PDB file of C-alpha atoms and ligand atoms in Angstrom:
ATOM      1  CA  MET A 275     119.786 131.984  90.454  1.00  0.00           C
ATOM      2  CA  SER A 276     121.625 135.092  89.288  1.00  0.00           C
ATOM      3  CA  PRO A 277     124.249 137.093  91.173  1.00  0.00           C
ATOM      4  CA  LEU A 278     122.894 139.226  93.949  1.00  0.00           C
ATOM      5  CA  SER A 279     123.062 142.970  93.710  1.00  0.00           C
ATOM      6  CA  PRO A 280     123.808 144.416  97.131  1.00  0.00           C
ATOM      7  CA  SER A 281     124.213 147.965  95.845  1.00  0.00           C
ATOM      8  CA  ASP A 282     121.685 149.389  98.243  1.00  0.00           C
ATOM      9  CA  ALA A 283     122.374 147.049 101.137  1.00  0.00           C
ATOM     10  CA  LYS A 284     123.852 148.644 104.246  1.00  0.00           C
ATOM     11  CA  PRO A 285     127.309 147.464 105.301  1.00  0.00           C
ATOM     12  CA  SER A 286     126.978 144.724 107.858  1.00  0.00           C
ATOM     13  CA  THR A 287     128.263 145.495 111.325  1.00  0.00           C
ATOM     14  CA  PRO A 288     127.935 142.073 113.020  1.00  0.00           C
ATOM     15  CA  PHE A 289     130.637 139.439 112.611  1.00  0.00           C
ATOM     16  CA  THR A 290     129.566 137.783 109.362  1.00  0.00           C
ATOM     17  CA  VAL A 291     130.770 134.645 107.645  1.00  0.00           C
ATOM     18  CA  GLY A 292     129.556 134.541 104.038  1.00  0.00           C
ATOM     19  CA  LEU A 293     129.077 130.893 103.091  1.00  0.00           C
ATOM     20  CA  THR A 294     129.166 129.859  99.452  1.00  0.00           C
ATOM     21  CA  GLY A 295     129.878 126.915  97.172  1.00  0.00           C
ATOM     22  CA  GLY A 296     128.806 125.439  93.851  1.00  0.00           C
ATOM     23  CA  ILE A 297     125.496 123.713  93.248  1.00  0.00           C
ATOM     24  CA  GLY A 298     125.127 120.691  95.505  1.00  0.00           C
ATOM     25  CA  SER A 299     128.475 121.313  97.228  1.00  0.00           C
ATOM     26  CA  GLY A 300     126.806 121.013 100.647  1.00  0.00           C
ATOM     27  CA  LYS A 301     125.995 124.620 101.642  1.00  0.00           C
ATOM     28  CA  THR A 302     122.700 123.747 103.318  1.00  0.00           C
ATOM     29  CA  THR A 303     124.152 120.668 105.015  1.00  0.00           C
ATOM     30  CA  VAL A 304     127.026 122.722 106.455  1.00  0.00           C
ATOM     31  CA  ALA A 305     124.858 125.750 107.372  1.00  0.00           C
ATOM     32  CA  ASP A 306     122.495 123.460 109.317  1.00  0.00           C
ATOM     33  CA  LEU A 307     125.444 122.177 111.357  1.00  0.00           C
ATOM     34  CA  PHE A 308     126.550 125.734 112.193  1.00  0.00           C
ATOM     35  CA  ALA A 309     122.943 126.614 113.116  1.00  0.00           C
ATOM     36  CA  GLU A 310     122.935 123.686 115.574  1.00  0.00           C
ATOM     37  CA  ARG A 311     125.860 125.435 117.290  1.00  0.00           C
ATOM     38  CA  GLY A 312     123.952 128.705 117.765  1.00  0.00           C
ATOM     39  CA  VAL A 313     125.029 130.517 114.607  1.00  0.00           C
ATOM     40  CA  ALA A 314     122.387 132.747 112.955  1.00  0.00           C
ATOM     41  CA  VAL A 315     122.083 131.423 109.408  1.00  0.00           C
ATOM     42  CA  VAL A 316     120.544 133.791 106.830  1.00  0.00           C
ATOM     43  CA  ASP A 317     119.258 131.841 103.819  1.00  0.00           C
ATOM     44  CA  THR A 318     119.222 134.124 100.763  1.00  0.00           C
ATOM     45  CA  ASP A 319     117.483 131.488  98.601  1.00  0.00           C
ATOM     46  CA  LEU A 320     114.604 131.579 101.077  1.00  0.00           C
ATOM     47  CA  ILE A 321     114.605 135.394 101.052  1.00  0.00           C
ATOM     48  CA  ALA A 322     114.485 135.388  97.233  1.00  0.00           C
ATOM     49  CA  HIS A 323     111.624 132.881  97.307  1.00  0.00           C
ATOM     50  CA  GLN A 324     109.612 134.895  99.829  1.00  0.00           C
ATOM     51  CA  LEU A 325     109.806 138.020  97.655  1.00  0.00           C
ATOM     52  CA  THR A 326     107.625 136.348  95.027  1.00  0.00           C
ATOM     53  CA  ALA A 327     105.389 134.323  97.366  1.00  0.00           C
ATOM     54  CA  PRO A 328     101.766 135.483  97.973  1.00  0.00           C
ATOM     55  CA  ASN A 329     101.898 139.114  99.182  1.00  0.00           C
ATOM     56  CA  GLY A 330     105.685 139.110  98.751  1.00  0.00           C
ATOM     57  CA  ILE A 331     107.189 142.566  98.494  1.00  0.00           C
ATOM     58  CA  ALA A 332     108.204 142.082  94.842  1.00  0.00           C
ATOM     59  CA  ILE A 333     104.694 141.184  93.662  1.00  0.00           C
ATOM     60  CA  ALA A 334     103.426 144.732  93.050  1.00  0.00           C
ATOM     61  CA  ALA A 335     106.491 145.621  90.962  1.00  0.00           C
ATOM     62  CA  ILE A 336     106.274 142.353  88.996  1.00  0.00           C
ATOM     63  CA  ARG A 337     102.602 142.959  88.293  1.00  0.00           C
ATOM     64  CA  ALA A 338     103.363 146.513  87.114  1.00  0.00           C
ATOM     65  CA  GLU A 339     106.259 145.387  84.905  1.00  0.00           C
ATOM     66  CA  PHE A 340     104.911 142.117  83.454  1.00  0.00           C
ATOM     67  CA  GLY A 341     101.133 142.316  83.895  1.00  0.00           C
ATOM     68  CA  ASP A 342      98.497 140.312  85.771  1.00  0.00           C
ATOM     69  CA  ALA A 343      99.172 137.230  83.641  1.00  0.00           C
ATOM     70  CA  PHE A 344     102.344 136.533  85.638  1.00  0.00           C
ATOM     71  CA  ILE A 345     100.585 136.601  89.018  1.00  0.00           C
ATOM     72  CA  ASP A 346      98.613 133.493  89.949  1.00  0.00           C
ATOM     73  CA  THR A 347      95.211 133.432  91.657  1.00  0.00           C
ATOM     74  CA  GLY A 348      96.868 133.046  95.057  1.00  0.00           C
ATOM     75  CA  GLY A 349      98.803 136.318  94.613  1.00  0.00           C
ATOM     76  CA  ALA A 350     102.232 134.742  94.016  1.00  0.00           C
ATOM     77  CA  MET A 351     104.421 135.073  90.942  1.00  0.00           C
ATOM     78  CA  ASP A 352     103.578 132.292  88.487  1.00  0.00           C
ATOM     79  CA  ARG A 353     107.051 130.728  88.647  1.00  0.00           C
ATOM     80  CA  LYS A 354     106.580 128.249  85.828  1.00  0.00           C
ATOM     81  CA  LYS A 355     105.287 130.871  83.439  1.00  0.00           C
ATOM     82  CA  MET A 356     107.977 133.385  84.416  1.00  0.00           C
ATOM     83  CA  ARG A 357     110.714 130.752  84.136  1.00  0.00           C
ATOM     84  CA  GLU A 358     109.612 129.895  80.584  1.00  0.00           C
ATOM     85  CA  TYR A 359     109.332 133.576  79.644  1.00  0.00           C
ATOM     86  CA  VAL A 360     112.749 134.658  80.917  1.00  0.00           C
ATOM     87  CA  PHE A 361     114.340 131.527  79.465  1.00  0.00           C
ATOM     88  CA  SER A 362     113.169 132.577  76.008  1.00  0.00           C
ATOM     89  CA  ASP A 363     113.895 136.302  76.440  1.00  0.00           C
ATOM     90  CA  PRO A 364     117.169 137.521  77.999  1.00  0.00           C
ATOM     91  CA  LEU A 365     115.824 141.076  78.238  1.00  0.00           C
ATOM     92  CA  ALA A 366     112.872 139.865  80.287  1.00  0.00           C
ATOM     93  CA  LYS A 367     115.352 138.105  82.547  1.00  0.00           C
ATOM     94  CA  GLN A 368     117.184 141.394  83.051  1.00  0.00           C
ATOM     95  CA  ARG A 369     113.916 143.206  83.802  1.00  0.00           C
ATOM     96  CA  LEU A 370     113.004 140.613  86.417  1.00  0.00           C
ATOM     97  CA  GLU A 371     116.479 140.717  87.967  1.00  0.00           C
ATOM     98  CA  ALA A 372     116.338 144.523  88.094  1.00  0.00           C
ATOM     99  CA  ILE A 373     113.332 144.113  90.396  1.00  0.00           C
ATOM    100  CA  LEU A 374     114.566 141.171  92.448  1.00  0.00           C
ATOM    101  CA  HIS A 375     118.281 141.769  93.020  1.00  0.00           C
ATOM    102  CA  PRO A 376     118.050 145.089  94.880  1.00  0.00           C
ATOM    103  CA  LEU A 377     115.245 143.659  97.031  1.00  0.00           C
ATOM    104  CA  ILE A 378     117.307 140.559  97.837  1.00  0.00           C
ATOM    105  CA  GLY A 379     120.158 142.885  98.797  1.00  0.00           C
ATOM    106  CA  THR A 380     118.085 145.044 101.158  1.00  0.00           C
ATOM    107  CA  GLU A 381     116.214 142.090 102.680  1.00  0.00           C
ATOM    108  CA  THR A 382     119.460 140.200 103.268  1.00  0.00           C
ATOM    109  CA  ALA A 383     121.034 143.260 104.909  1.00  0.00           C
ATOM    110  CA  ARG A 384     117.939 143.594 107.099  1.00  0.00           C
ATOM    111  CA  ALA A 385     118.051 139.910 108.093  1.00  0.00           C
ATOM    112  CA  ILE A 386     121.753 140.208 108.966  1.00  0.00           C
ATOM    113  CA  ALA A 387     121.146 143.302 111.100  1.00  0.00           C
ATOM    114  CA  GLN A 388     118.279 141.596 112.963  1.00  0.00           C
ATOM    115  CA  ALA A 389     119.913 138.190 113.378  1.00  0.00           C
ATOM    116  CA  ASN A 390     120.452 136.676 116.808  1.00  0.00           C
ATOM    117  CA  GLY A 391     123.275 134.230 117.297  1.00  0.00           C
ATOM    118  CA  HIS A 392     126.945 133.943 118.209  1.00  0.00           C
ATOM    119  CA  TYR A 393     127.662 135.396 114.760  1.00  0.00           C
ATOM    120  CA  VAL A 394     125.837 135.628 111.443  1.00  0.00           C
ATOM    121  CA  MET A 395     126.245 133.285 108.476  1.00  0.00           C
ATOM    122  CA  PRO A 396     124.561 134.469 105.257  1.00  0.00           C
ATOM    123  CA  VAL A 397     124.382 131.643 102.699  1.00  0.00           C
ATOM    124  CA  ILE A 398     124.903 133.155  99.232  1.00  0.00           C
ATOM    125  CA  PRO A 399     125.164 130.613  96.401  1.00  0.00           C
ATOM    126  CA  LEU A 400     126.562 133.118  93.878  1.00  0.00           C
ATOM    127  CA  LEU A 401     128.689 135.182  96.258  1.00  0.00           C
ATOM    128  CA  VAL A 402     131.847 134.893  94.171  1.00  0.00           C
ATOM    129  CA  GLU A 403     129.985 135.527  90.910  1.00  0.00           C
ATOM    130  CA  SER A 404     128.404 138.725  92.255  1.00  0.00           C
ATOM    131  CA  GLY A 405     131.797 140.239  93.026  1.00  0.00           C
ATOM    132  CA  LYS A 406     130.165 142.798  95.316  1.00  0.00           C
ATOM    133  CA  TRP A 407     129.356 140.804  98.414  1.00  0.00           C
ATOM    134  CA  GLN A 408     132.901 139.768  99.114  1.00  0.00           C
ATOM    135  CA  GLN A 409     134.067 142.876 100.958  1.00  0.00           C
ATOM    136  CA  ARG A 410     130.879 142.985 103.018  1.00  0.00           C
ATOM    137  CA  PHE A 411     131.653 139.918 105.114  1.00  0.00           C
ATOM    138  CA  THR A 412     134.268 139.438 107.781  1.00  0.00           C
ATOM    139  CA  ARG A 413     135.184 135.987 106.406  1.00  0.00           C
ATOM    140  CA  ILE A 414     134.302 134.043 103.270  1.00  0.00           C
ATOM    141  CA  LEU A 415     133.769 130.328 103.840  1.00  0.00           C
ATOM    142  CA  VAL A 416     133.764 128.132 100.741  1.00  0.00           C
ATOM    143  CA  ILE A 417     132.376 124.602 100.666  1.00  0.00           C
ATOM    144  CA  ASP A 418     134.623 122.710  98.328  1.00  0.00           C
ATOM    145  CA  CYS A 419     133.699 119.446  96.675  1.00  0.00           C
ATOM    146  CA  ASP A 420     135.332 117.570  93.828  1.00  0.00           C
ATOM    147  CA  GLU A 421     133.319 117.835  90.641  1.00  0.00           C
ATOM    148  CA  GLN A 422     132.483 114.167  90.287  1.00  0.00           C
ATOM    149  CA  THR A 423     131.052 113.986  93.824  1.00  0.00           C
ATOM    150  CA  GLN A 424     129.145 117.226  93.263  1.00  0.00           C
ATOM    151  CA  ILE A 425     127.643 115.913  90.008  1.00  0.00           C
ATOM    152  CA  GLN A 426     126.671 112.579  91.571  1.00  0.00           C
ATOM    153  CA  ARG A 427     124.931 114.276  94.529  1.00  0.00           C
ATOM    154  CA  VAL A 428     122.960 116.708  92.363  1.00  0.00           C
ATOM    155  CA  MET A 429     121.980 113.952  89.897  1.00  0.00           C
ATOM    156  CA  GLN A 430     120.683 111.892  92.805  1.00  0.00           C
ATOM    157  CA  ARG A 431     118.877 114.747  94.558  1.00  0.00           C
ATOM    158  CA  ASN A 432     117.316 116.455  91.524  1.00  0.00           C
ATOM    159  CA  ALA A 433     116.855 113.495  89.168  1.00  0.00           C
ATOM    160  CA  MET A 434     119.010 115.257  86.547  1.00  0.00           C
ATOM    161  CA  ASN A 435     121.468 113.753  84.114  1.00  0.00           C
ATOM    162  CA  GLU A 436     125.155 114.620  84.045  1.00  0.00           C
ATOM    163  CA  THR A 437     124.806 116.997  81.071  1.00  0.00           C
ATOM    164  CA  GLN A 438     122.150 119.033  82.880  1.00  0.00           C
ATOM    165  CA  VAL A 439     124.247 119.308  86.028  1.00  0.00           C
ATOM    166  CA  ARG A 440     127.360 120.258  84.050  1.00  0.00           C
ATOM    167  CA  ALA A 441     125.376 123.000  82.246  1.00  0.00           C
ATOM    168  CA  ILE A 442     124.466 124.566  85.602  1.00  0.00           C
ATOM    169  CA  MET A 443     128.039 124.265  86.834  1.00  0.00           C
ATOM    170  CA  ALA A 444     129.334 125.916  83.652  1.00  0.00           C
ATOM    171  CA  ALA A 445     127.221 128.999  84.422  1.00  0.00           C
ATOM    172  CA  GLN A 446     128.748 129.278  87.900  1.00  0.00           C
ATOM    173  CA  ALA A 447     132.230 130.316  89.049  1.00  0.00           C
ATOM    174  CA  THR A 448     134.883 127.620  88.740  1.00  0.00           C
ATOM    175  CA  ARG A 449     136.085 125.655  91.733  1.00  0.00           C
ATOM    176  CA  GLN A 450     139.416 127.520  91.449  1.00  0.00           C
ATOM    177  CA  GLN A 451     137.766 130.964  91.424  1.00  0.00           C
ATOM    178  CA  ARG A 452     135.857 130.094  94.576  1.00  0.00           C
ATOM    179  CA  LEU A 453     138.937 128.803  96.342  1.00  0.00           C
ATOM    180  CA  GLU A 454     140.801 131.992  95.476  1.00  0.00           C
ATOM    181  CA  ALA A 455     138.052 134.059  97.123  1.00  0.00           C
ATOM    182  CA  ALA A 456     137.997 131.898 100.265  1.00  0.00           C
ATOM    183  CA  ASP A 457     139.337 132.835 103.694  1.00  0.00           C
ATOM    184  CA  ASP A 458     138.329 129.401 104.950  1.00  0.00           C
ATOM    185  CA  VAL A 459     137.435 126.132 103.227  1.00  0.00           C
ATOM    186  CA  ILE A 460     135.403 123.109 104.282  1.00  0.00           C
ATOM    187  CA  VAL A 461     136.069 120.023 102.181  1.00  0.00           C
ATOM    188  CA  ASN A 462     132.918 117.995 101.578  1.00  0.00           C
ATOM    189  CA  ASN A 463     134.063 115.014  99.529  1.00  0.00           C
ATOM    190  CA  ALA A 464     133.508 112.333 102.145  1.00  0.00           C
ATOM    191  CA  GLY A 465     130.516 111.407 104.289  1.00  0.00           C
ATOM    192  CA  VAL A 466     128.657 113.822 106.574  1.00  0.00           C
ATOM    193  CA  ASP A 467     130.704 112.537 109.537  1.00  0.00           C
ATOM    194  CA  ALA A 468     133.795 114.146 108.023  1.00  0.00           C
ATOM    195  CA  LEU A 469     132.166 117.568 108.351  1.00  0.00           C
ATOM    196  CA  ALA A 470     131.849 117.716 112.149  1.00  0.00           C
ATOM    197  CA  PRO A 471     135.573 118.073 113.009  1.00  0.00           C
ATOM    198  CA  GLN A 472     136.032 120.763 110.354  1.00  0.00           C
ATOM    199  CA  ILE A 473     132.993 122.654 111.624  1.00  0.00           C
ATOM    200  CA  GLU A 474     134.121 122.371 115.262  1.00  0.00           C
ATOM    201  CA  ARG A 475     137.522 123.800 114.403  1.00  0.00           C
ATOM    202  CA  LEU A 476     136.155 126.707 112.365  1.00  0.00           C
ATOM    203  CA  HIS A 477     133.349 127.455 114.823  1.00  0.00           C
ATOM    204  CA  ALA A 478     135.897 127.780 117.646  1.00  0.00           C
ATOM    205  CA  PHE A 479     137.989 130.046 115.427  1.00  0.00           C
ATOM    206  CA  TYR A 480     135.003 132.235 114.493  1.00  0.00           C
ATOM    207  CA  MET A 481     133.890 132.441 118.133  1.00  0.00           C
ATOM    208  CA  SER A 482     137.312 133.748 119.102  1.00  0.00           C
ATOM    209  CA  LEU A 483     137.248 136.312 116.272  1.00  0.00           C
ATOM    210  CA  ALA A 484     133.659 137.348 117.041  1.00  0.00           C
ATOM    211  CA  ALA A 485     134.585 137.944 120.696  1.00  0.00           C
ATOM    212  CA  CYS A 486     136.973 140.737 119.697  1.00  0.00           C
ATOM    213  CA  HIS A 487     135.018 142.004 116.658  1.00  0.00           C
TER     214      HIS A 487
HETATM  215  P1  ATP B 608     122.239 123.793  96.244  1.00  0.00           P
HETATM  216  O1  ATP B 608     123.358 124.539  95.638  1.00  0.00           O
HETATM  217  O2  ATP B 608     121.507 123.030  95.229  1.00  0.00           O
HETATM  218  O3  ATP B 608     121.348 124.615  97.109  1.00  0.00           O
HETATM  219  P2  ATP B 608     123.759 122.845  98.522  1.00  0.00           P
HETATM  220  O4  ATP B 608     125.110 123.365  98.208  1.00  0.00           O
HETATM  221  O5  ATP B 608     122.963 123.551  99.572  1.00  0.00           O
HETATM  222  O6  ATP B 608     122.898 122.660  97.221  1.00  0.00           O
HETATM  223  P3  ATP B 608     123.172 120.412  99.941  1.00  0.00           P
HETATM  224  O7  ATP B 608     121.717 120.548  99.629  1.00  0.00           O
HETATM  225  O8  ATP B 608     123.615 120.630 101.332  1.00  0.00           O
HETATM  226  O9  ATP B 608     124.012 121.329  98.944  1.00  0.00           O
HETATM  227  O10 ATP B 608     123.738 119.019  99.463  1.00  0.00           O
HETATM  228  C1  ATP B 608     123.438 118.496  98.155  1.00  0.00           C
HETATM  229  C2  ATP B 608     123.006 117.038  98.263  1.00  0.00           C
HETATM  230  O11 ATP B 608     124.138 116.277  98.670  1.00  0.00           O
HETATM  231  C3  ATP B 608     121.925 116.801  99.315  1.00  0.00           C
HETATM  232  O12 ATP B 608     121.101 115.778  98.847  1.00  0.00           O
HETATM  233  C4  ATP B 608     122.712 116.392 100.548  1.00  0.00           C
HETATM  234  O13 ATP B 608     121.964 115.556 101.391  1.00  0.00           O
HETATM  235  C5  ATP B 608     123.896 115.641  99.925  1.00  0.00           C
HETATM  236  N1  ATP B 608     125.121 115.750 100.718  1.00  0.00           N
HETATM  237  C6  ATP B 608     125.723 116.877 101.129  1.00  0.00           C
HETATM  238  N2  ATP B 608     126.854 116.607 101.801  1.00  0.00           N
HETATM  239  C7  ATP B 608     126.963 115.266 101.824  1.00  0.00           C
HETATM  240  C8  ATP B 608     127.934 114.342 102.386  1.00  0.00           C
HETATM  241  N3  ATP B 608     129.022 114.769 103.023  1.00  0.00           N
HETATM  242  N4  ATP B 608     127.709 113.032 102.192  1.00  0.00           N
HETATM  243  C9  ATP B 608     126.630 112.596 101.524  1.00  0.00           C
HETATM  244  N5  ATP B 608     125.679 113.393 100.981  1.00  0.00           N
HETATM  245  C10 ATP B 608     125.845 114.715 101.129  1.00  0.00           C
END
């Protein structure tokens, strides 16, 4: 996924904790644990996916830009075909992103504004890479994971080899860049049980900040 473009997103007024981390660092695992505690999680991967699902709001623009051949019979973007096309043509990738990124920005801003919970936690995989989202959130929470653990987990989950996982990681921000952008860090090197105390501590902290936000 490419960096989001929030240029036309409204500034968020609720107390927001932007959650990010490298591929397979544990963003979803951690976000689910915050959701269990009444936090409104906004999943930007899901938002991006819905844009190009049947009747998604990006479909008309994609049809106009790329033609009927890229829309399947069910009315969704033909992901496989588009993936192959943009892989072979960087300009096509830019054209697709010019459609999708502003829509992801506005839809994410809308979801944040409508969210119900103690506070809002948008999950943005490429938050640090985008550069623009950082000042829009009250706190930035980074899920940190040592590279070897990260690689092992992604290899296991996605049936990829180490070279493939490293290629994805090389296209993302470094661990150091993410840590520099972080207000708060959750370390996810050990088992899932090691997450609960860290989440309890941060959730209590965020609740106290949200109360006077
Ligand atoms: P992606 O960037 O691909 O969306 P992610 O950052 O959301 O990934 P998860 O999907 O939460 O990461 O975790 C990646 C994989 O590692 C999953 O299979 C998950 O079950 C596993 N995992 C996450 N945290 C732990 C942990 N502490 N112990 C063991 N397995 C874990």
